[in-house]
mmCIF file of C-alpha atoms in Angstrom:
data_model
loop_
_atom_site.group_PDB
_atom_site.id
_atom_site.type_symbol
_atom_site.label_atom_id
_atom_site.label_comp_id
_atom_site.label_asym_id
_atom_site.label_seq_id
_atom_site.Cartn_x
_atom_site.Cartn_y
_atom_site.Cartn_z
ATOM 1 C CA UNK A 162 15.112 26.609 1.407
ATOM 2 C CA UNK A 163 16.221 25.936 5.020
ATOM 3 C CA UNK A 164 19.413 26.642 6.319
ATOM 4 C CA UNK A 165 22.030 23.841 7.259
ATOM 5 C CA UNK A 166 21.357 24.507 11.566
ATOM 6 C CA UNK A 167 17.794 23.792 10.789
ATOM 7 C CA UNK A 168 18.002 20.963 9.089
ATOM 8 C CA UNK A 169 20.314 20.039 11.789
ATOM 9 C CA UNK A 170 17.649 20.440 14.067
ATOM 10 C CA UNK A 171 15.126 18.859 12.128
ATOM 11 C CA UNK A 172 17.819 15.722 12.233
ATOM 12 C CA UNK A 173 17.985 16.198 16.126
ATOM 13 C CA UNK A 174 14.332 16.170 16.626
ATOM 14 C CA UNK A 175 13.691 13.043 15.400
ATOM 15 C CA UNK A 176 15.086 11.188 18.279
ATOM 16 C CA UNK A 177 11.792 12.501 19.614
ATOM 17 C CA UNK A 178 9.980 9.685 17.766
ATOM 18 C CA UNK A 179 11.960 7.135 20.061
ATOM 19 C CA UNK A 180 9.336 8.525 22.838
ATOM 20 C CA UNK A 181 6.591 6.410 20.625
ATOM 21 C CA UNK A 182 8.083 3.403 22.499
ATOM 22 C CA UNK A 183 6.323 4.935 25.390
ATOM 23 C CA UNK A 184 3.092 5.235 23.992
ATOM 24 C CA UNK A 185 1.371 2.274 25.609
ATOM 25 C CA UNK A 186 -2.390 3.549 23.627
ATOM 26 C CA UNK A 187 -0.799 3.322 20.522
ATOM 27 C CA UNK A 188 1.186 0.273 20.504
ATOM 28 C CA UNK A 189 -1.991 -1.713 22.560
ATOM 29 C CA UNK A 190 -4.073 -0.070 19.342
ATOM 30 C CA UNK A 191 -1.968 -1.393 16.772
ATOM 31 C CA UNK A 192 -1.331 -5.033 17.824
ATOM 32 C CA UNK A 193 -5.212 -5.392 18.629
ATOM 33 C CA UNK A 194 -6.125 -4.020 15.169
ATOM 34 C CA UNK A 195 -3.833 -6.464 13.962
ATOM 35 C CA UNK A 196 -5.061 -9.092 15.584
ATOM 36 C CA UNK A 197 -8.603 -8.102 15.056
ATOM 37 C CA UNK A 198 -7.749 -8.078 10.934
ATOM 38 C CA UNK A 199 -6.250 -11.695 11.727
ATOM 39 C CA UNK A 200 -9.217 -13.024 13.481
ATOM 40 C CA UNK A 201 -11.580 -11.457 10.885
ATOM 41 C CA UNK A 202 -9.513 -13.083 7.773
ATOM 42 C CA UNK A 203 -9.966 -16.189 9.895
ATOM 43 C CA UNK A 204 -13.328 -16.785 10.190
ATOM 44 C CA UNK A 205 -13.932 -15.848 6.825
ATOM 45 C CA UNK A 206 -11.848 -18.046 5.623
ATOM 46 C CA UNK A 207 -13.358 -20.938 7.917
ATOM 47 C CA UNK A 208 -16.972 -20.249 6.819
ATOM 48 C CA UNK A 209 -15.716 -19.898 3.160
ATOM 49 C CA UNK A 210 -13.509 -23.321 3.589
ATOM 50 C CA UNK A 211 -17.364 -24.336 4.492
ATOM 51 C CA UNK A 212 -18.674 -23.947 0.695
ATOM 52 C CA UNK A 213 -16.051 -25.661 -0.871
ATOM 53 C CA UNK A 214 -14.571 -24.054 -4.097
ATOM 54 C CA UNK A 215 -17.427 -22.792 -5.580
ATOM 55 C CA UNK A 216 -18.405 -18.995 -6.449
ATOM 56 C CA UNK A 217 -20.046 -18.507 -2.592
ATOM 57 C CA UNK A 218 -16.265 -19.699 -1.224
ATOM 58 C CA UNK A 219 -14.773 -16.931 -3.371
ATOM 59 C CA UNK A 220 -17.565 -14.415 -2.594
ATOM 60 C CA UNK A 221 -16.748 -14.901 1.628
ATOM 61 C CA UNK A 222 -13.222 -14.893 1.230
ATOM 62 C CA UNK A 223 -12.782 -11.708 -1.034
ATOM 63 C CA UNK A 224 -15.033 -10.162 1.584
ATOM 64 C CA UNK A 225 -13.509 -11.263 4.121
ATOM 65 C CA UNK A 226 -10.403 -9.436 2.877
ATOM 66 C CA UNK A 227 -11.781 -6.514 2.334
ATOM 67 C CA UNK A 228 -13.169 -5.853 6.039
ATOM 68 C CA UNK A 229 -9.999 -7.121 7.249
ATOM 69 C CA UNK A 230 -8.646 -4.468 5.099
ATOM 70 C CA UNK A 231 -10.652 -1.925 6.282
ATOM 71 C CA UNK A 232 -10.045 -2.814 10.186
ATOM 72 C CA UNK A 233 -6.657 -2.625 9.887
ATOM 73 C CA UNK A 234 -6.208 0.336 7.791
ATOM 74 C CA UNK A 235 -8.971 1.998 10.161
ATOM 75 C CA UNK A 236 -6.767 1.156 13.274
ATOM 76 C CA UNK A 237 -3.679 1.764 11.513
ATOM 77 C CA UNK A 238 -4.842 5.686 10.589
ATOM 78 C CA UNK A 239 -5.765 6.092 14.321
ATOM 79 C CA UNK A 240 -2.283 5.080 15.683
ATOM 80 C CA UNK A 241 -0.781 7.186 13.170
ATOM 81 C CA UNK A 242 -3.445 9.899 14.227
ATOM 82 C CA UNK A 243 -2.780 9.235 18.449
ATOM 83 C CA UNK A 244 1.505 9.538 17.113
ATOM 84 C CA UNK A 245 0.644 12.630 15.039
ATOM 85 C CA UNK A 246 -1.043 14.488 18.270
ATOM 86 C CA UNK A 247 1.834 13.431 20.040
ATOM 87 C CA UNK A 248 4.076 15.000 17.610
ATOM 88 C CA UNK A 249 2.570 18.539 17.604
ATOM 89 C CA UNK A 250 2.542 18.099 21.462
ATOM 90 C CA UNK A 251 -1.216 18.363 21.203
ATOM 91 C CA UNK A 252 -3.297 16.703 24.337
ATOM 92 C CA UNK A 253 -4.016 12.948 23.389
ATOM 93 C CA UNK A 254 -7.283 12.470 22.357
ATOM 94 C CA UNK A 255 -9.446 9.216 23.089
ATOM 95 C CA UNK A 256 -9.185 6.332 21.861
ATOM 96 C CA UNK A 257 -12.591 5.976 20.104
ATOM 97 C CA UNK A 258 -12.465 9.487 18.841
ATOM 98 C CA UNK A 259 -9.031 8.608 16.848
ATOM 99 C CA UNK A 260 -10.514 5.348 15.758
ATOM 100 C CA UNK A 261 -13.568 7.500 14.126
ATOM 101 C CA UNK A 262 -10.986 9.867 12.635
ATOM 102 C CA UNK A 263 -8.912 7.466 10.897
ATOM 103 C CA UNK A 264 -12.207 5.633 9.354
ATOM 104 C CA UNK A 265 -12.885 8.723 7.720
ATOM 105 C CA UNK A 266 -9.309 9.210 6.499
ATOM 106 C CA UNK A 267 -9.642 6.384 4.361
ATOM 107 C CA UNK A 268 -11.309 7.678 1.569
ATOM 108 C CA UNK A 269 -8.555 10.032 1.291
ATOM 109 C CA UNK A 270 -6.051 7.154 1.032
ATOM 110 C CA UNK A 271 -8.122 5.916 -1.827
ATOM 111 C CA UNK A 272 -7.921 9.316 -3.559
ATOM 112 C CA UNK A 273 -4.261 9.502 -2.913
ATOM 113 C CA UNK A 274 -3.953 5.630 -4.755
ATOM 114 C CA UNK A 275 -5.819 6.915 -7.487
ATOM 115 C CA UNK A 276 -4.258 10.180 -8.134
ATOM 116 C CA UNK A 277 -0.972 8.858 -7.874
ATOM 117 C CA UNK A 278 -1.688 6.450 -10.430
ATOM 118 C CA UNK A 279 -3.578 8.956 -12.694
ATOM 119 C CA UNK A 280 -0.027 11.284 -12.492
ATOM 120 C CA UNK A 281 1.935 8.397 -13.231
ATOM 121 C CA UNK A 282 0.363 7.408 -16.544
ATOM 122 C CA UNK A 283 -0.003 11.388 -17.715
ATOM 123 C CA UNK A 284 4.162 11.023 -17.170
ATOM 124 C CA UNK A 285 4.273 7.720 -18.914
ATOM 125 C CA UNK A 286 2.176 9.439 -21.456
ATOM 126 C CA UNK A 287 4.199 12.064 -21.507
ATOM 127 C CA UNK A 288 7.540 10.457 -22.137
ATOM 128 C CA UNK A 289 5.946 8.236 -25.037
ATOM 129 C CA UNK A 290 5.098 11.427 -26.583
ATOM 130 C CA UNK A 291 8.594 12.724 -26.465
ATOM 131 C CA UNK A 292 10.123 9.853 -27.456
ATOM 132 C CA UNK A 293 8.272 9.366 -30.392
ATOM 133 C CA UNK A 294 8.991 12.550 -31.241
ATOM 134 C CA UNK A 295 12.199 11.531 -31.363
ATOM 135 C CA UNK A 296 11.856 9.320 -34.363
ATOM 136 C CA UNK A 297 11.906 12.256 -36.322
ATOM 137 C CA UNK A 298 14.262 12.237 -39.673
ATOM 138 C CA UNK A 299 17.674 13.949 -38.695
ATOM 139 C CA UNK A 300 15.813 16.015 -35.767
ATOM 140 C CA UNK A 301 14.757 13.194 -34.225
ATOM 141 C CA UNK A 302 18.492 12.150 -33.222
ATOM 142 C CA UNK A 303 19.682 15.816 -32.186
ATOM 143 C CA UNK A 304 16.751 15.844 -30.601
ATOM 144 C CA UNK A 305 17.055 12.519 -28.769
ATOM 145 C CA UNK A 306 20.647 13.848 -27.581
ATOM 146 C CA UNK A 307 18.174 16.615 -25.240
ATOM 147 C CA UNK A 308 15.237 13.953 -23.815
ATOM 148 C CA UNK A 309 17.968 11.425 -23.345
ATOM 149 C CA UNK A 310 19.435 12.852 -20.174
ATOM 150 C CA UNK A 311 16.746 15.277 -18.811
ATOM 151 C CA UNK A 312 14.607 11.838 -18.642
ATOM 152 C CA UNK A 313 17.053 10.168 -17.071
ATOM 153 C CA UNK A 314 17.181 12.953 -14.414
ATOM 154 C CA UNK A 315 13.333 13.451 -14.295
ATOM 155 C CA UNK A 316 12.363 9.571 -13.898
ATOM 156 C CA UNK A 317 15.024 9.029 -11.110
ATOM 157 C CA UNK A 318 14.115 11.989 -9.223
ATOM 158 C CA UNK A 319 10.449 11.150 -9.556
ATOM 159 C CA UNK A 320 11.290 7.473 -8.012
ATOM 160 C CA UNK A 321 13.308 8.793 -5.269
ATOM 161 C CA UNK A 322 10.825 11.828 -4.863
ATOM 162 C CA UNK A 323 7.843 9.026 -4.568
ATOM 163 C CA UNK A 324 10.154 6.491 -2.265
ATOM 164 C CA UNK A 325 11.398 9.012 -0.327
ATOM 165 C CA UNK A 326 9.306 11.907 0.168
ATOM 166 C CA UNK A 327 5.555 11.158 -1.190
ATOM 167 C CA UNK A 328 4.787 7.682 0.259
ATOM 168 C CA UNK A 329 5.848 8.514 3.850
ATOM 169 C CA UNK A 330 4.740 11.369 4.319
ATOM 170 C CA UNK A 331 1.800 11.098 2.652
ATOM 171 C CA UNK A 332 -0.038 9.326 5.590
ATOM 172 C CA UNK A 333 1.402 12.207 8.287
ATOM 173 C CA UNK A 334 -0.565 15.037 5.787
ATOM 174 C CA UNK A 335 -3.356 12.973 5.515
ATOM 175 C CA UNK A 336 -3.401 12.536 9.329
ATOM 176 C CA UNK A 337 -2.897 16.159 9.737
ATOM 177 C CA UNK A 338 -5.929 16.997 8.124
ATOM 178 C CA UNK A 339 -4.636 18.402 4.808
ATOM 179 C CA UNK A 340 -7.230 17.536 1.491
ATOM 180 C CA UNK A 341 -5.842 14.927 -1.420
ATOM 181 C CA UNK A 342 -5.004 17.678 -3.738
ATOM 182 C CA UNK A 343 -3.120 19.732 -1.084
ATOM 183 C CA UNK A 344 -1.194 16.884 0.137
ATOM 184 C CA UNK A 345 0.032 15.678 -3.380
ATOM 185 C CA UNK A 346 1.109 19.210 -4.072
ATOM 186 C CA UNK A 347 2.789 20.009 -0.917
ATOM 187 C CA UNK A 348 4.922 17.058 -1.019
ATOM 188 C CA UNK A 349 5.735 17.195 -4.375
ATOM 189 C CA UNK A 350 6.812 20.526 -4.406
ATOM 190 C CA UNK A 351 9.232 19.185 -0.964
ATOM 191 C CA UNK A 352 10.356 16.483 -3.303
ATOM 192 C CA UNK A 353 11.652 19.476 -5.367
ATOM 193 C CA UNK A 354 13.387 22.030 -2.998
ATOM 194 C CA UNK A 355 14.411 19.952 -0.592
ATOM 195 C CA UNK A 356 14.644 16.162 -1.386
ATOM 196 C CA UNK A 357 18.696 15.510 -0.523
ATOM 197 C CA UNK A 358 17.666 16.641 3.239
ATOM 198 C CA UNK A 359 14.461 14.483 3.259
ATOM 199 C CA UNK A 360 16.923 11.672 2.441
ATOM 200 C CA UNK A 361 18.597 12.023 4.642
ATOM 201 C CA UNK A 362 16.511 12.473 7.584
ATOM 202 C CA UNK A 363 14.564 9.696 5.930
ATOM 203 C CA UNK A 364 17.946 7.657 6.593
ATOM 204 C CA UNK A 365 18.725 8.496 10.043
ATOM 205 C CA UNK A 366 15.362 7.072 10.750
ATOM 206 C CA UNK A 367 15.784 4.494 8.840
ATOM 207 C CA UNK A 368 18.965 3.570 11.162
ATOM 208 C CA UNK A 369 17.320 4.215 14.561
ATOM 209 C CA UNK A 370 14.900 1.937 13.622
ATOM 210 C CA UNK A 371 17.451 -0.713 12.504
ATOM 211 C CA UNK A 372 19.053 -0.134 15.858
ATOM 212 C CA UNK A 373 15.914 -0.337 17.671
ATOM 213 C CA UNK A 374 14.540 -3.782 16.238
ATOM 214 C CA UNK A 375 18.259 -4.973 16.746
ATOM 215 C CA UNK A 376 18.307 -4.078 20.657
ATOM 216 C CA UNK A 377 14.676 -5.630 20.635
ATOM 217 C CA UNK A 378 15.492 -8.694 19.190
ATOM 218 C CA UNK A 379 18.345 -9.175 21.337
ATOM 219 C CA UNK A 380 16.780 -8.594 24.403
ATOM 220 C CA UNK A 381 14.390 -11.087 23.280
ATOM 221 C CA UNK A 382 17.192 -13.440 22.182
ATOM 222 C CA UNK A 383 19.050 -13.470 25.145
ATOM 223 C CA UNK A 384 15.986 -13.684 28.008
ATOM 224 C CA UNK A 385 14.727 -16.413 26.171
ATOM 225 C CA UNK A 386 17.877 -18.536 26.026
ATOM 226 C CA UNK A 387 18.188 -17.779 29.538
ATOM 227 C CA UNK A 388 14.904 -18.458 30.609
ATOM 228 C CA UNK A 389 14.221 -21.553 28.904
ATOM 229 C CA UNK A 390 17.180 -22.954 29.942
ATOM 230 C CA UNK A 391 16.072 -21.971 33.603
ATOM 231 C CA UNK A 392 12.620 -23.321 32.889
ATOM 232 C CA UNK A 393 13.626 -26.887 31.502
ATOM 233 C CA UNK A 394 15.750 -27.643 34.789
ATOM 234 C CA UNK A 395 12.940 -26.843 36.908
ATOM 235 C CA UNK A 396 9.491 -27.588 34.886
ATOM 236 C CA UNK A 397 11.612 -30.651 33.071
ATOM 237 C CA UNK A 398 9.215 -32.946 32.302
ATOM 238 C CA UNK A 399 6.068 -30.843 32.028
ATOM 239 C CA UNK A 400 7.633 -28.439 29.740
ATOM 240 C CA UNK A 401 8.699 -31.788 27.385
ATOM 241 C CA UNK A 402 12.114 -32.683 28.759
ATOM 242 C CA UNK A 403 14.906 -31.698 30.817
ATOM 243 C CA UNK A 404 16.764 -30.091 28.218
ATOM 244 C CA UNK A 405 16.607 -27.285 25.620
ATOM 245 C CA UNK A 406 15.897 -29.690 22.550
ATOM 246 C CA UNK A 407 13.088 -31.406 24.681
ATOM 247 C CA UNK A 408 11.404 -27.902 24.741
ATOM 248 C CA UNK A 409 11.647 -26.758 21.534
ATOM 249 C CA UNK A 410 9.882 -30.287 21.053
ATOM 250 C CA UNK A 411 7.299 -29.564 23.005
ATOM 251 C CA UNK A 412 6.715 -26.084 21.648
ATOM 252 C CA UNK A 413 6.731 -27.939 17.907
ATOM 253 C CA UNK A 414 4.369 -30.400 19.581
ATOM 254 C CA UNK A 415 2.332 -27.710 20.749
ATOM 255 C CA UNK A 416 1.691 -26.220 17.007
ATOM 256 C CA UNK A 417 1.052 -29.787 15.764
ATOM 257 C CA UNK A 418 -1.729 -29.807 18.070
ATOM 258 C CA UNK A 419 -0.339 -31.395 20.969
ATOM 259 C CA UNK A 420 2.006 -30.660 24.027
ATOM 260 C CA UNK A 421 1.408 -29.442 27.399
ATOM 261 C CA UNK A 422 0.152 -26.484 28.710
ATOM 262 C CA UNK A 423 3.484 -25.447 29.768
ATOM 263 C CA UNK A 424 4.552 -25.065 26.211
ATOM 264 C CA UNK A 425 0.947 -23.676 25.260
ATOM 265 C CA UNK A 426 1.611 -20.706 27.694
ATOM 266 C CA UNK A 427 4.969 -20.429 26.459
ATOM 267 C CA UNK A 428 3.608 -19.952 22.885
ATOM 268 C CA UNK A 429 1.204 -17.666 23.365
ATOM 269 C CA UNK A 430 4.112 -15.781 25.643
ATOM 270 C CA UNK A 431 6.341 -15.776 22.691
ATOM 271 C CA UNK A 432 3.584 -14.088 20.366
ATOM 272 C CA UNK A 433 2.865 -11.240 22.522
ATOM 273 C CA UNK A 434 6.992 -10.952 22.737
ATOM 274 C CA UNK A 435 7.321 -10.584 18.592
ATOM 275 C CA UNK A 436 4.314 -8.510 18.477
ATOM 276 C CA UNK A 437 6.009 -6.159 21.066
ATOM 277 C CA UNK A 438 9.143 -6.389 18.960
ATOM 278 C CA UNK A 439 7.305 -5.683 15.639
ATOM 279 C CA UNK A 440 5.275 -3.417 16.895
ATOM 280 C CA UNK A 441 7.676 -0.646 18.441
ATOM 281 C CA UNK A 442 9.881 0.037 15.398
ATOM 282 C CA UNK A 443 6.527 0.568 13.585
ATOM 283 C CA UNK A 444 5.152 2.951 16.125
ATOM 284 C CA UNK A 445 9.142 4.900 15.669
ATOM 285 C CA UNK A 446 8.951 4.712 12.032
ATOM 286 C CA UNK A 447 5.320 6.631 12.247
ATOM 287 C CA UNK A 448 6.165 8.919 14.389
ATOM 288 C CA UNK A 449 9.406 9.871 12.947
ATOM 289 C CA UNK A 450 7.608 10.639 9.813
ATOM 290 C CA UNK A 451 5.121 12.432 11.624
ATOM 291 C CA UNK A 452 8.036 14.399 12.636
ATOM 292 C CA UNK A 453 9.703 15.000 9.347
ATOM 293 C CA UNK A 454 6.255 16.037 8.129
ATOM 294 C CA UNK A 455 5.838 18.850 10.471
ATOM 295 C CA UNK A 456 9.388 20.217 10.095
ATOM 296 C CA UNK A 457 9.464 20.222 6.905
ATOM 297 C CA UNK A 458 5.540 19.621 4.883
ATOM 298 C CA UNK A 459 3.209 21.309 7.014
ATOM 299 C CA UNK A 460 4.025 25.555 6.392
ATOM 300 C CA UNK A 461 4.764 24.848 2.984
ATOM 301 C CA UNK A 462 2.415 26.546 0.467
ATOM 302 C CA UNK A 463 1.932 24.750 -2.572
ATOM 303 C CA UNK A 464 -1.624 26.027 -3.715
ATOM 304 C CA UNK A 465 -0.228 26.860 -7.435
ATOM 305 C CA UNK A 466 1.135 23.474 -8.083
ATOM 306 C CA UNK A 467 -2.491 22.143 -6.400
ATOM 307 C CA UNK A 468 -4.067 23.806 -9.115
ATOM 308 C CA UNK A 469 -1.836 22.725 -11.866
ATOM 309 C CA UNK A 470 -2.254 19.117 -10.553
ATOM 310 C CA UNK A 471 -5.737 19.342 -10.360
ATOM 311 C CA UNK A 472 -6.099 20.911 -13.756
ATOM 312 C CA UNK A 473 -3.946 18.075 -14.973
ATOM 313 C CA UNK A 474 -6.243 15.208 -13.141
ATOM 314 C CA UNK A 475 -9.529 17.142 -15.271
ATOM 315 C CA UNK A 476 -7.557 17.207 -18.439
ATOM 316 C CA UNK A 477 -7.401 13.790 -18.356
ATOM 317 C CA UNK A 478 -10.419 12.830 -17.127
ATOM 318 C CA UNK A 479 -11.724 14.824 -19.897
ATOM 319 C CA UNK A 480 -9.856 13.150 -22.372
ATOM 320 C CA UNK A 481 -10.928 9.812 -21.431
ATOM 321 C CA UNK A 482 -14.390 10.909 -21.477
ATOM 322 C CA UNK A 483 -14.006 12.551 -25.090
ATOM 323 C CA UNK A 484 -12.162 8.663 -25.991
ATOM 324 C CA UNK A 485 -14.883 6.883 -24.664
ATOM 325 C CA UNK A 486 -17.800 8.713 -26.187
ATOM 326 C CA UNK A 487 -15.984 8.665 -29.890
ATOM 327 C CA UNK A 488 -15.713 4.942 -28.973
ATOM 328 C CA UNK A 489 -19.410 5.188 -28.636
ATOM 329 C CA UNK A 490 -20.421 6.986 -31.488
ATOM 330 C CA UNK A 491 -18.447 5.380 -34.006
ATOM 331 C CA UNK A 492 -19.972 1.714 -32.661
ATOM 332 C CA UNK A 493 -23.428 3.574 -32.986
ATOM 333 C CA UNK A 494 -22.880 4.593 -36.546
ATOM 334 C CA UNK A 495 -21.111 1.132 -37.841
ATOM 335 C CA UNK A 496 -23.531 -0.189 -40.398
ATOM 336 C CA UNK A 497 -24.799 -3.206 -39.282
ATOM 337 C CA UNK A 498 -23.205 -6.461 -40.584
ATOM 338 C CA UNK A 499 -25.258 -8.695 -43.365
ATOM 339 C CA UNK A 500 -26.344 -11.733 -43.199
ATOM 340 C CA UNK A 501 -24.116 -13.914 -45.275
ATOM 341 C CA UNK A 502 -26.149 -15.085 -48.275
ATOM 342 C CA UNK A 503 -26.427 -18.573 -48.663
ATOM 343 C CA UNK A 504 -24.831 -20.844 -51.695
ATOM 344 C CA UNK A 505 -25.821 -24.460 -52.761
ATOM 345 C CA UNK A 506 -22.302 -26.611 -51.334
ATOM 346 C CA UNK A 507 -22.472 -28.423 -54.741
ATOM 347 C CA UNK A 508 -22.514 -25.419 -57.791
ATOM 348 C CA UNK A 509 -22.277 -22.166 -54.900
ATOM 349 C CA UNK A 510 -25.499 -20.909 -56.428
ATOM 350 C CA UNK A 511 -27.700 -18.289 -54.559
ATOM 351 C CA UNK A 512 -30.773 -20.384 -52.440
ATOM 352 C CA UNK A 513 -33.060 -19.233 -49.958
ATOM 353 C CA UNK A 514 -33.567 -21.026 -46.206
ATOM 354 C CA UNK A 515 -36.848 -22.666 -47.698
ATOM 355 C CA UNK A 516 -34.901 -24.384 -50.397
ATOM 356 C CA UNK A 517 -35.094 -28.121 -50.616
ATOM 357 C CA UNK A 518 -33.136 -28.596 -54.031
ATOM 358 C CA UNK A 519 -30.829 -26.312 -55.676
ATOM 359 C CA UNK A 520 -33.255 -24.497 -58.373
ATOM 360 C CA UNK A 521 -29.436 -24.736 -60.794
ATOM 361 C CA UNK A 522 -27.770 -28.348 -60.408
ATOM 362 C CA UNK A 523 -30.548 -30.072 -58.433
ATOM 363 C CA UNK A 524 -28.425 -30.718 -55.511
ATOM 364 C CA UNK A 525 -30.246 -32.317 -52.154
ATOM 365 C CA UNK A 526 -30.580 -29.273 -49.230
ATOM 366 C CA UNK A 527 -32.207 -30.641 -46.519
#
């Protein structure tokens, strides 16, 4: 448990991740592997828009997704990775080289998806179990008065634990190297020592980036005003009028397909602006976690709840396998079903398929 000066300091160093704002590698990553993962989804969508709305449309589209998917998760792991270097105050590595990195972290993000689900139904599981147990005559209630509150307890500290503490800072571990296993255990075990001071460093970031988009946005807000008031007195008609209504006509013009290229450049101006402004309280938020992670995560040594997890994950991957192959066995051993014999309509007496006449009331088969 850390004292109340270090967590302090662990407060005070996260006006560190305002320096992300800085890092020109990282923010010109993340808005090109954004637009790259736009441009793919795209034209994927164009060539599936091409096969109208059968299966081949669905086919190109779902892939489509996925790459665009993978392209942005790939570039998103390597600006997290470029943030995390800067964190430890480790030299920068190349650009390429992170890229590389945070393709290969992706499997891990898969096996965090997984085991995170694979936890949450053994608790689900769990708590059914309990709870039945609960229906017990006369026990049941006394016992009820027990599970009640310690449930209540458990399942909000494991959604503020998860919120909090695992889904950040899961990333910054990953990042950082650390195995599935060992990052599940590590910040689970933070979630329990230390979760009120997690908060709350978790909401002082939260703040400074609230603070940060604000400034952004207002910056934006105001040198636009002022600057396409400037422009429609001087550009007037080219820009769609004299005035600040004849402007934002031409910019709507421009979207519809038409305008000038006055309003054109002014577009495309005002997307790179609001992928600045979404982009820098992203790169903060990263690297703020990146920071909690370190001051908090990385020394911690978790390698007996590791093993309890992972015994845990086998357990129940064992048990599904035992489910599946009972499931098997017992369809393997069901006697087959019998033909149902057939019966004349008319007097429901036994015939055979070659049967012309009932052989009892005469009756016409066929």
């Amino acid at each position: 448990m850390q004292s109340t000066p270090n967590h302090l300091a662990g407060t005070t160093m996260l006006f560190r991740a305002l320096d992300a704002a800085k890092n020109w590698r990282a923010l010109g990553l993340l808005i090109a592997t954004t637009i790259t993962a736009i441009l793919i989804t795209a034209i994927f969508g164009f060539i599936a828009s091409r096969f109208g709305m059968g299966t081949m449309s669905v086919i190109t589209g779902g892939l489509g997704m996925i790459i665009a998917m993978i392209a942005f998760f790939t570039g998103f792991s390597a600006v997290g990775i470029l943030l995390m270097d800067e964190a430890k105050l480790n030299p920068q590595r190349s650009i390429l080289n992170a890229l590389f990195t945070g393709l290969a972290t992706l499997p891990r993000f898969v096996g965090i998806v997984l085991l995170e689900t694979a936890l949450a139904v053994l608790f689900v599981i769990t708590l059914v179990v309990v709870l039945f147990l609960c229906k017990i005559p006369v026990l049941g209630t006394l016992l009820y008065a027990i599970v009640y509150p310690i449930s209540v307890v458990l399942v909000g500290m494991t959604y503020f634990a998860i919120l909090f503490v695992v889904n950040p800072l899961i990333a910054p571990a990953l990042w950082d190297g650390s195995r599935v296993m060992e990052a599940w255990a590590k910040l689970w075990q933070l979630g329990k020592t230390q979760l009120i001071p997690v908060l709350l460093n978790q909401l002082v970031l939260g703040f400074m980036v609230f603070v940060v988009t604000g400034i952004l946005l207002a910056i934006v807000a105001i040198g636009g005003v002022f600057t396409t008031g400037l422009s429609a007195m001087i550009l007037g008609s080219e820009m769609g009028g004299s005035s600040m209504s004849g402007i934002l006509n031409g910019l709507t013009a421009m979207m519809m397909g038409g305008g000038s290229g006055y309003a054109m450049s002014a577009l495309f101006g005002s997307a790179i602006l609001f992928a600045i402004v979404g982009a820098i309280p992203l790169l903060i938020l990263i690297s703020g976690n990146c920071l909690i992670y370190l001051q908090y995560v990385r020394h911690l040594d978790a390698s007996d709840l590791e093993e309890r997890i992972r015994n845990s994950v086998d357990d129940l991957k064992e048990k599904a396998n035992t489910a599946r192959e009972q499931l098997k066995q017992s369809t393997l051993n069901e006697p087959a079903t019998a033909m149902p014999a057939l019966t004349c309509p008319n007097c429901y007496a036994d015939i055979t398929d070659d049967d012309v006449f009932c052989g009892s009331c005469g009756h016409k088969l066929k």
